[in-house]
PDB file of C-alpha atoms in Angstrom:
ATOM      1  CA  MET S   1      13.423   7.968   9.066  1.00 38.00           C
ATOM      2  CA  ALA S   2      16.016   9.384   7.107  1.00 40.00           C
ATOM      3  CA  ALA S   3      18.349   6.715   6.302  1.00 39.00           C
ATOM      4  CA  SER S   4      15.126   4.716   4.967  1.00 39.00           C
ATOM      5  CA  LEU S   5      14.128   7.638   3.114  1.00 40.00           C
ATOM      6  CA  LEU S   6      17.567   7.865   1.227  1.00 40.00           C
ATOM      7  CA  ALA S   7      17.967   4.052   1.044  1.00 38.00           C
ATOM      8  CA  VAL S   8      14.538   4.074  -0.862  1.00 40.00           C
ATOM      9  CA  SER S   9      15.445   7.377  -2.882  1.00 40.00           C
ATOM     10  CA  VAL S  10      18.730   6.502  -4.359  1.00 40.00           C
ATOM     11  CA  LEU S  11      17.068   3.036  -5.751  1.00 43.00           C
ATOM     12  CA  GLY S  12      14.388   5.262  -7.678  1.00 50.00           C
ATOM     13  CA  GLY S  13      16.365   7.891  -8.712  1.00 58.00           C
ATOM     14  CA  CYS S  14      16.230  10.666  -6.186  1.00 70.00           C
ATOM     15  CA  ALA S  15      20.171  11.002  -5.419  1.00 62.00           C
ATOM     16  CA  ASN S  16      22.086  13.904  -5.552  1.00 55.00           C
ATOM     17  CA  GLN S  17      24.524  13.487  -8.536  1.00 57.00           C
ATOM     18  CA  PRO S  18      25.274  17.388  -9.639  1.00 62.00           C
ATOM     19  CA  GLN S  19      25.705  18.133 -13.224  1.00 76.00           C
ATOM     20  CA  PRO S  20      27.394  21.423 -14.207  1.00 87.00           C
ATOM     21  CA  ASN S  21      25.120  24.348 -14.524  1.00 94.00           C
ATOM     22  CA  ALA S  22      24.395  25.152 -18.024  1.00 96.00           C
ATOM     23  CA  THR S  23      25.138  28.814 -19.224  1.00 96.00           C
ATOM     24  CA  ASP S  24      22.447  31.112 -20.370  1.00 96.00           C
ATOM     25  CA  ALA S  25      23.571  30.707 -23.927  1.00 97.00           C
ATOM     26  CA  THR S  26      23.120  27.174 -24.032  1.00 97.00           C
ATOM     27  CA  LEU S  27      19.672  27.486 -21.993  1.00 97.00           C
ATOM     28  CA  SER S  28      18.459  29.786 -24.752  1.00 96.00           C
ATOM     29  CA  THR S  29      19.590  27.660 -27.585  1.00 97.00           C
ATOM     30  CA  VAL S  30      17.161  24.826 -26.243  1.00 98.00           C
ATOM     31  CA  SER S  31      14.338  26.625 -25.199  1.00 98.00           C
ATOM     32  CA  TYR S  32      10.951  24.727 -25.862  1.00 98.00           C
ATOM     33  CA  ARG S  33       7.394  24.967 -25.182  1.00 98.00           C
ATOM     34  CA  GLU S  34       4.829  22.474 -25.721  1.00 98.00           C
ATOM     35  CA  PRO S  35       2.157  23.801 -27.843  1.00 98.00           C
ATOM     36  CA  GLY S  36      -1.435  23.894 -26.371  1.00 97.00           C
ATOM     37  CA  PRO S  37      -2.261  24.809 -22.467  1.00 98.00           C
ATOM     38  CA  SER S  38      -0.348  25.609 -19.664  1.00 98.00           C
ATOM     39  CA  THR S  39       0.091  22.324 -17.734  1.00 98.00           C
ATOM     40  CA  LEU S  40       1.737  20.921 -14.622  1.00 98.00           C
ATOM     41  CA  THR S  41       2.871  17.168 -14.926  1.00 98.00           C
ATOM     42  CA  LEU S  42       3.935  15.429 -11.795  1.00 98.00           C
ATOM     43  CA  TYR S  43       5.830  12.159 -12.153  1.00 98.00           C
ATOM     44  CA  THR S  44       6.059   9.561  -9.495  1.00 98.00           C
ATOM     45  CA  MET S  45       8.614   6.773  -9.638  1.00 98.00           C
ATOM     46  CA  VAL S  46       7.010   3.517  -7.618  1.00 98.00           C
ATOM     47  CA  ASN S  47       8.837   0.310  -6.862  1.00 97.00           C
ATOM     48  CA  ASN S  48       6.569  -2.401  -8.620  1.00 96.00           C
ATOM     49  CA  ARG S  49       7.433  -4.659  -5.582  1.00 96.00           C
ATOM     50  CA  SER S  50       6.744  -2.395  -2.491  1.00 97.00           C
ATOM     51  CA  GLY S  51       4.661   0.266  -3.916  1.00 97.00           C
ATOM     52  CA  GLN S  52       6.765   2.811  -2.649  1.00 96.00           C
ATOM     53  CA  GLY S  53       8.037   5.927  -4.296  1.00 96.00           C
ATOM     54  CA  GLY S  54      11.490   6.505  -5.320  1.00 95.00           C
ATOM     55  CA  HIS S  55      11.623   9.668  -6.847  1.00 97.00           C
ATOM     56  CA  THR S  56       9.537  12.673  -7.409  1.00 98.00           C
ATOM     57  CA  SER S  57       9.677  15.645 -10.071  1.00 98.00           C
ATOM     58  CA  LEU S  58       7.431  18.080 -11.924  1.00 98.00           C
ATOM     59  CA  MET S  59       7.381  18.855 -15.539  1.00 98.00           C
ATOM     60  CA  ILE S  60       6.156  22.368 -16.317  1.00 99.00           C
ATOM     61  CA  ASN S  61       4.627  23.681 -19.528  1.00 98.00           C
ATOM     62  CA  ALA S  62       4.863  27.540 -18.981  1.00 98.00           C
ATOM     63  CA  SER S  63       6.752  30.117 -21.066  1.00 98.00           C
ATOM     64  CA  GLU S  64       8.982  27.312 -21.865  1.00 98.00           C
ATOM     65  CA  ARG S  65       8.715  23.480 -20.854  1.00 98.00           C
ATOM     66  CA  VAL S  66      11.030  22.421 -18.210  1.00 98.00           C
ATOM     67  CA  ILE S  67      11.414  19.780 -15.776  1.00 98.00           C
ATOM     68  CA  PHE S  68      12.058  20.298 -11.937  1.00 98.00           C
ATOM     69  CA  ASP S  69      14.058  17.250 -11.081  1.00 98.00           C
ATOM     70  CA  PRO S  70      15.209  17.589  -7.392  1.00 97.00           C
ATOM     71  CA  ALA S  71      18.320  15.516  -6.427  1.00 94.00           C
ATOM     72  CA  GLY S  72      17.375  13.954  -9.834  1.00 95.00           C
ATOM     73  CA  SER S  73      19.817  11.282 -11.694  1.00 93.00           C
ATOM     74  CA  PHE S  74      18.672  11.833 -15.346  1.00 96.00           C
ATOM     75  CA  TYR S  75      21.118  13.163 -17.708  1.00 94.00           C
ATOM     76  CA  ALA S  76      21.324  13.345 -21.301  1.00 96.00           C
ATOM     77  CA  ASP S  77      24.039  15.063 -23.887  1.00 96.00           C
ATOM     78  CA  VAL S  78      21.365  17.242 -25.370  1.00 97.00           C
ATOM     79  CA  VAL S  79      19.587  18.179 -22.182  1.00 97.00           C
ATOM     80  CA  PRO S  80      21.224  21.140 -19.983  1.00 97.00           C
ATOM     81  CA  GLU S  81      20.606  21.408 -16.611  1.00 97.00           C
ATOM     82  CA  ARG S  82      20.882  24.232 -14.060  1.00 97.00           C
ATOM     83  CA  ASP S  83      20.283  23.873 -10.363  1.00 95.00           C
ATOM     84  CA  ASP S  84      18.003  20.685 -10.744  1.00 97.00           C
ATOM     85  CA  VAL S  85      15.960  22.160 -13.711  1.00 98.00           C
ATOM     86  CA  LEU S  86      16.197  20.309 -16.906  1.00 98.00           C
ATOM     87  CA  TYR S  87      15.751  22.499 -20.274  1.00 98.00           C
ATOM     88  CA  GLY S  88      14.556  21.768 -23.712  1.00 98.00           C
ATOM     89  CA  ILE S  89      11.805  19.423 -22.912  1.00 98.00           C
ATOM     90  CA  THR S  90      10.902  18.366 -26.536  1.00 98.00           C
ATOM     91  CA  PRO S  91       8.545  15.207 -26.794  1.00 98.00           C
ATOM     92  CA  ALA S  92      11.637  13.038 -27.356  1.00 98.00           C
ATOM     93  CA  VAL S  93      13.350  14.294 -24.311  1.00 98.00           C
ATOM     94  CA  GLU S  94      10.103  13.990 -22.262  1.00 98.00           C
ATOM     95  CA  LYS S  95       9.908  10.254 -23.779  1.00 97.00           C
ATOM     96  CA  ALA S  96      13.216   9.573 -22.751  1.00 97.00           C
ATOM     97  CA  TYR S  97      13.051  10.797 -19.225  1.00 98.00           C
ATOM     98  CA  ARG S  98       9.742   8.694 -18.519  1.00 97.00           C
ATOM     99  CA  SER S  99      11.643   5.826 -20.359  1.00 96.00           C
ATOM    100  CA  SER S 100      14.649   5.998 -18.170  1.00 96.00           C
ATOM    101  CA  HIS S 101      12.721   5.801 -15.031  1.00 96.00           C
ATOM    102  CA  ALA S 102      10.629   2.854 -16.084  1.00 96.00           C
ATOM    103  CA  ARG S 103      11.877  -0.223 -15.868  1.00 95.00           C
ATOM    104  CA  SER S 104      11.298  -4.010 -14.533  1.00 95.00           C
ATOM    105  CA  THR S 105      11.625  -2.650 -10.746  1.00 96.00           C
ATOM    106  CA  PHE S 106       9.730   0.778 -11.141  1.00 97.00           C
ATOM    107  CA  HIS S 107       6.746   2.303 -13.281  1.00 97.00           C
ATOM    108  CA  VAL S 108       6.009   5.991 -13.558  1.00 98.00           C
ATOM    109  CA  VAL S 109       2.843   7.452 -12.658  1.00 98.00           C
ATOM    110  CA  VAL S 110       2.124  10.351 -14.608  1.00 98.00           C
ATOM    111  CA  GLN S 111      -0.522  13.059 -13.455  1.00 98.00           C
ATOM    112  CA  THR S 112      -1.198  16.132 -15.444  1.00 98.00           C
ATOM    113  CA  VAL S 113      -3.572  18.998 -14.972  1.00 98.00           C
ATOM    114  CA  GLU S 114      -4.245  22.193 -17.272  1.00 98.00           C
ATOM    115  CA  VAL S 115      -3.447  25.451 -15.389  1.00 98.00           C
ATOM    116  CA  THR S 116      -3.763  29.233 -16.092  1.00 98.00           C
ATOM    117  CA  ALA S 117      -0.531  30.947 -17.530  1.00 98.00           C
ATOM    118  CA  GLU S 118       0.158  32.540 -14.491  1.00 98.00           C
ATOM    119  CA  GLN S 119      -0.089  29.580 -12.465  1.00 98.00           C
ATOM    120  CA  ALA S 120       2.611  27.684 -14.838  1.00 98.00           C
ATOM    121  CA  GLU S 121       4.716  30.917 -14.876  1.00 98.00           C
ATOM    122  CA  ALA S 122       4.659  30.948 -10.966  1.00 98.00           C
ATOM    123  CA  ALA S 123       5.550  27.282 -10.982  1.00 98.00           C
ATOM    124  CA  TYR S 124       8.623  27.755 -13.728  1.00 98.00           C
ATOM    125  CA  GLN S 125       9.963  30.748 -11.174  1.00 98.00           C
ATOM    126  CA  LEU S 126       9.667  28.707  -8.514  1.00 98.00           C
ATOM    127  CA  ALA S 127      11.699  25.791  -9.828  1.00 98.00           C
ATOM    128  CA  LYS S 128      14.222  28.204 -11.089  1.00 98.00           C
ATOM    129  CA  ALA S 129      14.625  29.812  -7.800  1.00 97.00           C
ATOM    130  CA  SER S 130      14.705  26.287  -5.598  1.00 95.00           C
ATOM    131  CA  GLY S 131      18.463  25.841  -5.999  1.00 93.00           C
ATOM    132  CA  ARG S 132      20.266  22.304  -5.560  1.00 94.00           C
ATOM    133  CA  VAL S 133      18.235  19.956  -3.692  1.00 94.00           C
ATOM    134  CA  PRO S 134      19.654  17.353  -1.093  1.00 92.00           C
ATOM    135  CA  GLY S 135      18.968  13.656  -1.696  1.00 88.00           C
ATOM    136  CA  ALA S 136      16.006  12.177  -0.355  1.00 91.00           C
ATOM    137  CA  TYR S 137      14.017  15.622  -0.228  1.00 96.00           C
ATOM    138  CA  CYS S 138      12.866  15.339  -4.031  1.00 97.00           C
ATOM    139  CA  ALA S 139       9.103  14.909  -2.946  1.00 98.00           C
ATOM    140  CA  LYS S 140       9.514  17.612   0.093  1.00 97.00           C
ATOM    141  CA  SER S 141      10.646  20.374  -2.207  1.00 98.00           C
ATOM    142  CA  THR S 142       8.435  19.150  -5.003  1.00 98.00           C
ATOM    143  CA  SER S 143       5.344  19.544  -2.759  1.00 98.00           C
ATOM    144  CA  ALA S 144       6.532  22.813  -0.789  1.00 98.00           C
ATOM    145  CA  LEU S 145       6.906  24.268  -4.766  1.00 98.00           C
ATOM    146  CA  LEU S 146       3.018  23.045  -5.597  1.00 98.00           C
ATOM    147  CA  ALA S 147       1.654  24.285  -2.461  1.00 98.00           C
ATOM    148  CA  SER S 148       3.369  27.779  -3.066  1.00 98.00           C
ATOM    149  CA  ILE S 149       1.299  27.966  -6.592  1.00 98.00           C
ATOM    150  CA  PRO S 150      -1.836  29.747  -5.919  1.00 97.00           C
ATOM    151  CA  GLY S 151      -4.819  27.407  -6.129  1.00 97.00           C
ATOM    152  CA  PHE S 152      -2.676  24.435  -4.808  1.00 98.00           C
ATOM    153  CA  GLU S 153      -2.318  25.604  -1.517  1.00 97.00           C
ATOM    154  CA  GLN S 154      -3.999  22.460  -0.329  1.00 97.00           C
ATOM    155  CA  VAL S 155      -0.899  20.212  -1.538  1.00 97.00           C
ATOM    156  CA  LYS S 156       0.319  18.360   1.424  1.00 94.00           C
ATOM    157  CA  GLN S 157       3.972  18.876   2.161  1.00 96.00           C
ATOM    158  CA  THR S 158       5.695  15.202   2.571  1.00 97.00           C
ATOM    159  CA  PHE S 159       8.930  13.141   2.169  1.00 97.00           C
ATOM    160  CA  TYR S 160       6.763  10.569   0.386  1.00 97.00           C
ATOM    161  CA  PRO S 161       6.410  10.589  -3.202  1.00 98.00           C
ATOM    162  CA  VAL S 162       3.340   8.302  -3.199  1.00 98.00           C
ATOM    163  CA  LYS S 163       1.483  10.281  -0.347  1.00 98.00           C
ATOM    164  CA  LEU S 164       2.522  13.511  -2.792  1.00 98.00           C
ATOM    165  CA  SER S 165       1.024  12.109  -6.016  1.00 98.00           C
ATOM    166  CA  ASP S 166      -2.438  11.160  -3.884  1.00 98.00           C
ATOM    167  CA  SER S 167      -2.762  14.805  -2.745  1.00 98.00           C
ATOM    168  CA  PHE S 168      -2.201  16.006  -6.152  1.00 98.00           C
ATOM    169  CA  GLY S 169      -4.278  13.436  -7.808  1.00 97.00           C
ATOM    170  CA  ALA S 170      -7.198  14.599  -5.415  1.00 96.00           C
ATOM    171  CA  PHE S 171      -7.173  18.063  -7.600  1.00 96.00           C
ATOM    172  CA  PRO S 172     -10.057  18.565 -10.210  1.00 96.00           C
ATOM    173  CA  GLY S 173      -8.860  17.932 -13.577  1.00 98.00           C
ATOM    174  CA  VAL S 174      -5.872  15.743 -12.876  1.00 98.00           C
ATOM    175  CA  VAL S 175      -5.652  13.017 -15.439  1.00 98.00           C
ATOM    176  CA  THR S 176      -3.791   9.865 -14.248  1.00 98.00           C
ATOM    177  CA  ASN S 177      -1.532   7.401 -16.525  1.00 98.00           C
ATOM    178  CA  LYS S 178       0.848   4.758 -15.739  1.00 98.00           C
ATOM    179  CA  TYR S 179       3.913   3.902 -17.509  1.00 97.00           C
ATOM    180  CA  PHE S 180       5.806   0.515 -17.523  1.00 97.00           C
ATOM    181  CA  GLU S 181       8.737  -0.831 -19.273  1.00 96.00           C
ATOM    182  CA  ASP S 182      10.123  -4.401 -18.724  1.00 94.00           C
ATOM    183  CA  ASP S 183      13.776  -3.775 -19.390  1.00 91.00           C
ATOM    184  CA  SER S 184      16.673  -3.880 -17.056  1.00 91.00           C
ATOM    185  CA  GLU S 185      16.821  -2.897 -13.340  1.00 91.00           C
ATOM    186  CA  ASP S 186      19.704  -0.870 -13.673  1.00 91.00           C
ATOM    187  CA  LEU S 187      18.722   2.899 -13.796  1.00 91.00           C
ATOM    188  CA  GLN S 188      22.085   3.624 -15.554  1.00 93.00           C
ATOM    189  CA  GLU S 189      21.483   1.341 -18.312  1.00 93.00           C
ATOM    190  CA  GLY S 190      18.191   3.086 -19.118  1.00 93.00           C
ATOM    191  CA  LEU S 191      19.953   6.569 -18.853  1.00 94.00           C
ATOM    192  CA  ALA S 192      22.549   5.580 -21.544  1.00 95.00           C
ATOM    193  CA  ARG S 193      20.330   3.722 -23.655  1.00 95.00           C
ATOM    194  CA  ASN S 194      18.277   6.971 -23.717  1.00 95.00           C
ATOM    195  CA  ASN S 195      21.056   9.138 -24.089  1.00 95.00           C
ATOM    196  CA  ALA S 196      22.273   7.470 -27.215  1.00 95.00           C
ATOM    197  CA  ALA S 197      18.621   7.523 -28.589  1.00 94.00           C
ATOM    198  CA  LEU S 198      18.313  11.016 -28.094  1.00 96.00           C
ATOM    199  CA  ASN S 199      21.880  11.748 -30.047  1.00 95.00           C
ATOM    200  CA  GLY S 200      20.468   9.911 -33.024  1.00 88.00           C
TER     201      GLY S 200
END
């Protein structure tokens, strides 16, 4: 089971490619919070051919907006990372993140729910405390994080991104959208293109 999980996950972007941890000074310079309510947004990268999930991540709009990207492959010069948490998630960065994962072979299921400021802050603190996540554990670590938030205890802990998406989507108020792009199936090409766009 572990071998098949890893094979699927590497194709979808759930591979352990550690980036150097950013300093406190760097993180403070990019800190951003999206105006409006506190929210949790679950991303599920789904194979267009098989329907299997390839990667899971969670965007948290708390005191600042971050993406918990466990064992993720995303990188951009303007997006510092510490222990699998991406910082400075402006609208442009969020678009680049989504676009990098969507391609001819994968689409992105985006599920957002409004939460209280306390729930969002709990998710934010849990993400920062999670540390580096091993490859193929993206859904497992994300589901464990969600299940630790008051009000989300019923989230099923699982290794499978699509099962987590189904569990999360059952909560009241979750808004689900699907994002498609029909470009190269090579994840690295998408990452490089969006990195260049962010660099302006």
